[in-house]
Amino acid sequence: MAKIILNLFFMVISVLTFAPILCLSSKTNYNGYLYPQFYDWSCPNAKEIVKSVVAKAVAKDPRMAASLLRLQFHDCFVKGCDASLLLDSSGTIVSEKLSNANRNSARGFEVIDEIKSALEKECPQTFSCADIIALAARDSTVLAGGPSWEVPLGRRDSRDASLSDSNTNIPGPNNTFNTILTKFMLKGFDLVDLVALSGSHTIGNARCTSFKQRLYDQYSGFNLPDFTLDPFYAAQLSIMCPKLGGDQNLFFLDYVTPTKFDNNYFKNLLAFRGLLNSDEVLATQNLASLKLVKLYAESNEIFFKQFAKSMVKMGNISPLTGFKGEIRKNCRKINN
Ligand code: HEM
């Protein structure tokens, strides 16, 4: 009897000791969960490699931090965080890069390519493009002065893309408050996530075409500027964005500290100096939202904490795990 109990004891101990190791050393995420140590055995230097390529790219072009951060949003809101955004058109695939939100706008794909080729040299066909997006978003935020978070890993890459979902799911700058909130809620987010994540507009640029309507014809056909836009700020914007032409000209989303990730974005909203209509509505259309804008404008710390939490939540939207999808060799195309 004592021998049986002793054997059982050793069995339990060995299962408890080796199961996590087997799990961590595996290239396949069988349990369906994402966890930060996913590549610790299969590609231990991966996180450092991603960080160094992102750092190099941001040093060369500070806006790149914003562009890489945005990729996570535009990927995860379309079929989940599966790197479908990175696929170029080919065969039956119509690239999401052609959607309204991405066309002439989404950028950073060359940086993702550079990270991928460095990782393929280090550990071939191991590290997914979807996980590169998630890590690059975090590293970019930190480089711009924002919060850090542990990135759960183990996503796999899709074998298809959806241009129509990209057109439907990603909110547009002229969507109403209710439409934007609904689009977020359909992905499992609440108002707190929406307001905190919109804070990413503390860095990066927007083209005139994304906010021009506010300067000249906010109320469709009445030729009036948006009355929730500060007139002095509007005058500055109209120099860059004349009524005719200049649609691709760029303006900072946060004109006070354009490359610094901070809570200035929320201070701008309270001064009616949000750049996009979708920014300003957070402070003008809903009392609960305004309360959050005020809270984040008062406390960088509370904003940072919530932003990090909501980014992890975003990274968890319908990841492909286990035997679903694949690990692409090249982020722009599916494997043969
Ligand atoms: C709430 C709804 C949102 C709308 C309507 C929206 C819309 C936009 C638009 C129109 C631009 C400028 C694009 C251009 O003119 O080329 C932009 C830029 C940007 N967006 Fe959003 N966005 C939203 C939420 C988010 C979220 C959740 C994130 C990230 C977590 C994000 C990150 C960014 C960044 C960083 C930029 C600047 C990109 C660059 O400079 O390359 N946005 N967004």
mmCIF file with all atom_site columns, C-alpha atoms and ligand atoms in Angstrom, residues 63 66-67 69-70 73 105 107 171-173 180 184 194 197-198 200-201 203-207 210 253 276 278 311 314, ligand 1:
data_model
loop_
_atom_site.group_PDB
_atom_site.id
_atom_site.type_symbol
_atom_site.label_atom_id
_atom_site.label_alt_id
_atom_site.label_comp_id
_atom_site.label_asym_id
_atom_site.label_entity_id
_atom_site.label_seq_id
_atom_site.pdbx_PDB_ins_code
_atom_site.Cartn_x
_atom_site.Cartn_y
_atom_site.Cartn_z
_atom_site.occupancy
_atom_site.B_iso_or_equiv
_atom_site.pdbx_formal_charge
_atom_site.auth_seq_id
_atom_site.auth_comp_id
_atom_site.auth_asym_id
_atom_site.auth_atom_id
_atom_site.pdbx_PDB_model_num
ATOM   1  C  CA  . ARG A 1 63  ? 6.121   58.435 -36.333 1.00 0.00 ? 63  ARG A CA  1
ATOM   2  C  CA  . ALA A 1 66  ? 2.345   55.307 -33.936 1.00 0.00 ? 66  ALA A CA  1
ATOM   3  C  CA  . SER A 1 67  ? 2.082   53.382 -37.176 1.00 0.00 ? 67  SER A CA  1
ATOM   4  C  CA  . LEU A 1 69  ? 0.779   50.601 -32.613 1.00 0.00 ? 69  LEU A CA  1
ATOM   5  C  CA  . ARG A 1 70  ? -2.129  51.175 -34.981 1.00 0.00 ? 70  ARG A CA  1
ATOM   6  C  CA  . PHE A 1 73  ? -5.966  47.659 -33.811 1.00 0.00 ? 73  PHE A CA  1
ATOM   7  C  CA  . SER A 1 105 ? -2.829  55.258 -44.480 1.00 0.00 ? 105 SER A CA  1
ATOM   8  C  CA  . ARG A 1 107 ? 2.111   51.864 -42.657 1.00 0.00 ? 107 ARG A CA  1
ATOM   9  C  CA  . PRO A 1 171 ? -14.591 52.705 -37.148 1.00 0.00 ? 171 PRO A CA  1
ATOM   10 C  CA  . GLY A 1 172 ? -14.221 55.726 -39.401 1.00 0.00 ? 172 GLY A CA  1
ATOM   11 C  CA  . PRO A 1 173 ? -13.324 59.251 -38.241 1.00 0.00 ? 173 PRO A CA  1
ATOM   12 C  CA  . ILE A 1 180 ? -18.015 53.740 -32.709 1.00 0.00 ? 180 ILE A CA  1
ATOM   13 C  CA  . PHE A 1 184 ? -16.112 48.311 -30.014 1.00 0.00 ? 184 PHE A CA  1
ATOM   14 C  CA  . LEU A 1 194 ? -12.883 52.775 -26.038 1.00 0.00 ? 194 LEU A CA  1
ATOM   15 C  CA  . LEU A 1 197 ? -7.576  53.053 -26.449 1.00 0.00 ? 197 LEU A CA  1
ATOM   16 C  CA  . SER A 1 198 ? -8.509  56.232 -28.296 1.00 0.00 ? 198 SER A CA  1
ATOM   17 C  CA  . SER A 1 200 ? -3.330  56.166 -28.697 1.00 0.00 ? 200 SER A CA  1
ATOM   18 C  CA  . HIS A 1 201 ? -4.084  59.270 -30.773 1.00 0.00 ? 201 HIS A CA  1
ATOM   19 C  CA  . ILE A 1 203 ? 0.979   60.031 -31.117 1.00 0.00 ? 203 ILE A CA  1
ATOM   20 C  CA  . GLY A 1 204 ? 0.997   59.914 -34.901 1.00 0.00 ? 204 GLY A CA  1
ATOM   21 C  CA  . ASN A 1 205 ? -0.562  61.799 -37.765 1.00 0.00 ? 205 ASN A CA  1
ATOM   22 C  CA  . ALA A 1 206 ? -3.778  62.026 -39.732 1.00 0.00 ? 206 ALA A CA  1
ATOM   23 C  CA  . ARG A 1 207 ? -4.317  63.113 -43.315 1.00 0.00 ? 207 ARG A CA  1
ATOM   24 C  CA  . SER A 1 210 ? -9.704  62.319 -42.286 1.00 0.00 ? 210 SER A CA  1
ATOM   25 C  CA  . LEU A 1 253 ? -3.121  63.951 -33.851 1.00 0.00 ? 253 LEU A CA  1
ATOM   26 C  CA  . LEU A 1 276 ? -10.771 63.849 -35.562 1.00 0.00 ? 276 LEU A CA  1
ATOM   27 C  CA  . SER A 1 278 ? -14.253 60.535 -33.564 1.00 0.00 ? 278 SER A CA  1
ATOM   28 C  CA  . MET A 1 311 ? -4.258  46.591 -25.198 1.00 0.00 ? 311 MET A CA  1
ATOM   29 C  CA  . MET A 1 314 ? -7.333  43.718 -27.719 1.00 0.00 ? 314 MET A CA  1
HETATM 30 C  C1  . HEM B 2 .   ? -12.087 54.841 -31.772 1.00 0.00 ? 1   HEM B C1  1
HETATM 31 C  C2  . HEM B 2 .   ? -12.118 54.742 -33.070 1.00 0.00 ? 1   HEM B C2  1
HETATM 32 C  C3  . HEM B 2 .   ? -10.977 55.146 -33.960 1.00 0.00 ? 1   HEM B C3  1
HETATM 33 C  C4  . HEM B 2 .   ? -11.066 55.839 -35.104 1.00 0.00 ? 1   HEM B C4  1
HETATM 34 C  C5  . HEM B 2 .   ? -12.330 56.352 -35.735 1.00 0.00 ? 1   HEM B C5  1
HETATM 35 C  C6  . HEM B 2 .   ? -9.726  56.032 -35.605 1.00 0.00 ? 1   HEM B C6  1
HETATM 36 C  C7  . HEM B 2 .   ? -9.408  56.682 -36.778 1.00 0.00 ? 1   HEM B C7  1
HETATM 37 C  C8  . HEM B 2 .   ? -8.145  57.045 -37.151 1.00 0.00 ? 1   HEM B C8  1
HETATM 38 C  C9  . HEM B 2 .   ? -7.822  57.857 -38.289 1.00 0.00 ? 1   HEM B C9  1
HETATM 39 C  C10 . HEM B 2 .   ? -8.832  58.411 -39.272 1.00 0.00 ? 1   HEM B C10 1
HETATM 40 C  C11 . HEM B 2 .   ? -6.486  58.048 -38.297 1.00 0.00 ? 1   HEM B C11 1
HETATM 41 C  C12 . HEM B 2 .   ? -5.705  58.871 -39.314 1.00 0.00 ? 1   HEM B C12 1
HETATM 42 C  C13 . HEM B 2 .   ? -5.546  58.064 -40.561 1.00 0.00 ? 1   HEM B C13 1
HETATM 43 C  C14 . HEM B 2 .   ? -5.069  58.870 -41.739 1.00 0.00 ? 1   HEM B C14 1
HETATM 44 O  O1  . HEM B 2 .   ? -5.555  59.966 -41.946 1.00 0.00 ? 1   HEM B O1  1
HETATM 45 O  O2  . HEM B 2 .   ? -4.216  58.356 -42.492 1.00 0.00 ? 1   HEM B O2  1
HETATM 46 C  C15 . HEM B 2 .   ? -5.943  57.338 -37.170 1.00 0.00 ? 1   HEM B C15 1
HETATM 47 C  C16 . HEM B 2 .   ? -4.611  57.292 -36.854 1.00 0.00 ? 1   HEM B C16 1
HETATM 48 C  C17 . HEM B 2 .   ? -4.121  56.554 -35.818 1.00 0.00 ? 1   HEM B C17 1
HETATM 49 N  N1  . HEM B 2 .   ? -4.829  55.690 -35.021 1.00 0.00 ? 1   HEM B N1  1
HETATM 50 FE FE1 . HEM B 2 .   ? -6.826  55.600 -34.868 1.00 0.00 ? 1   HEM B FE1 1
HETATM 51 N  N2  . HEM B 2 .   ? -8.842  55.441 -34.749 1.00 0.00 ? 1   HEM B N2  1
HETATM 52 C  C18 . HEM B 2 .   ? -9.567  54.881 -33.729 1.00 0.00 ? 1   HEM B C18 1
HETATM 53 C  C19 . HEM B 2 .   ? -9.043  54.133 -32.692 1.00 0.00 ? 1   HEM B C19 1
HETATM 54 C  C20 . HEM B 2 .   ? -7.725  53.779 -32.586 1.00 0.00 ? 1   HEM B C20 1
HETATM 55 C  C21 . HEM B 2 .   ? -7.206  52.770 -31.707 1.00 0.00 ? 1   HEM B C21 1
HETATM 56 C  C22 . HEM B 2 .   ? -8.058  51.904 -30.803 1.00 0.00 ? 1   HEM B C22 1
HETATM 57 C  C23 . HEM B 2 .   ? -5.859  52.749 -31.877 1.00 0.00 ? 1   HEM B C23 1
HETATM 58 C  C24 . HEM B 2 .   ? -4.823  51.892 -31.226 1.00 0.00 ? 1   HEM B C24 1
HETATM 59 C  C25 . HEM B 2 .   ? -4.993  51.207 -30.133 1.00 0.00 ? 1   HEM B C25 1
HETATM 60 C  C26 . HEM B 2 .   ? -5.541  53.773 -32.849 1.00 0.00 ? 1   HEM B C26 1
HETATM 61 C  C27 . HEM B 2 .   ? -4.276  54.146 -33.211 1.00 0.00 ? 1   HEM B C27 1
HETATM 62 C  C28 . HEM B 2 .   ? -3.975  55.131 -34.135 1.00 0.00 ? 1   HEM B C28 1
HETATM 63 C  C29 . HEM B 2 .   ? -2.657  55.684 -34.331 1.00 0.00 ? 1   HEM B C29 1
HETATM 64 C  C30 . HEM B 2 .   ? -1.444  55.398 -33.469 1.00 0.00 ? 1   HEM B C30 1
HETATM 65 C  C31 . HEM B 2 .   ? -2.742  56.560 -35.413 1.00 0.00 ? 1   HEM B C31 1
HETATM 66 C  C32 . HEM B 2 .   ? -1.598  57.344 -36.069 1.00 0.00 ? 1   HEM B C32 1
HETATM 67 C  C33 . HEM B 2 .   ? -0.948  56.431 -37.091 1.00 0.00 ? 1   HEM B C33 1
HETATM 68 C  C34 . HEM B 2 .   ? 0.215   57.008 -37.874 1.00 0.00 ? 1   HEM B C34 1
HETATM 69 O  O3  . HEM B 2 .   ? 0.633   58.126 -37.656 1.00 0.00 ? 1   HEM B O3  1
HETATM 70 O  O4  . HEM B 2 .   ? 0.712   56.268 -38.748 1.00 0.00 ? 1   HEM B O4  1
HETATM 71 N  N3  . HEM B 2 .   ? -6.688  54.347 -33.274 1.00 0.00 ? 1   HEM B N3  1
HETATM 72 N  N4  . HEM B 2 .   ? -6.979  56.729 -36.503 1.00 0.00 ? 1   HEM B N4  1
#
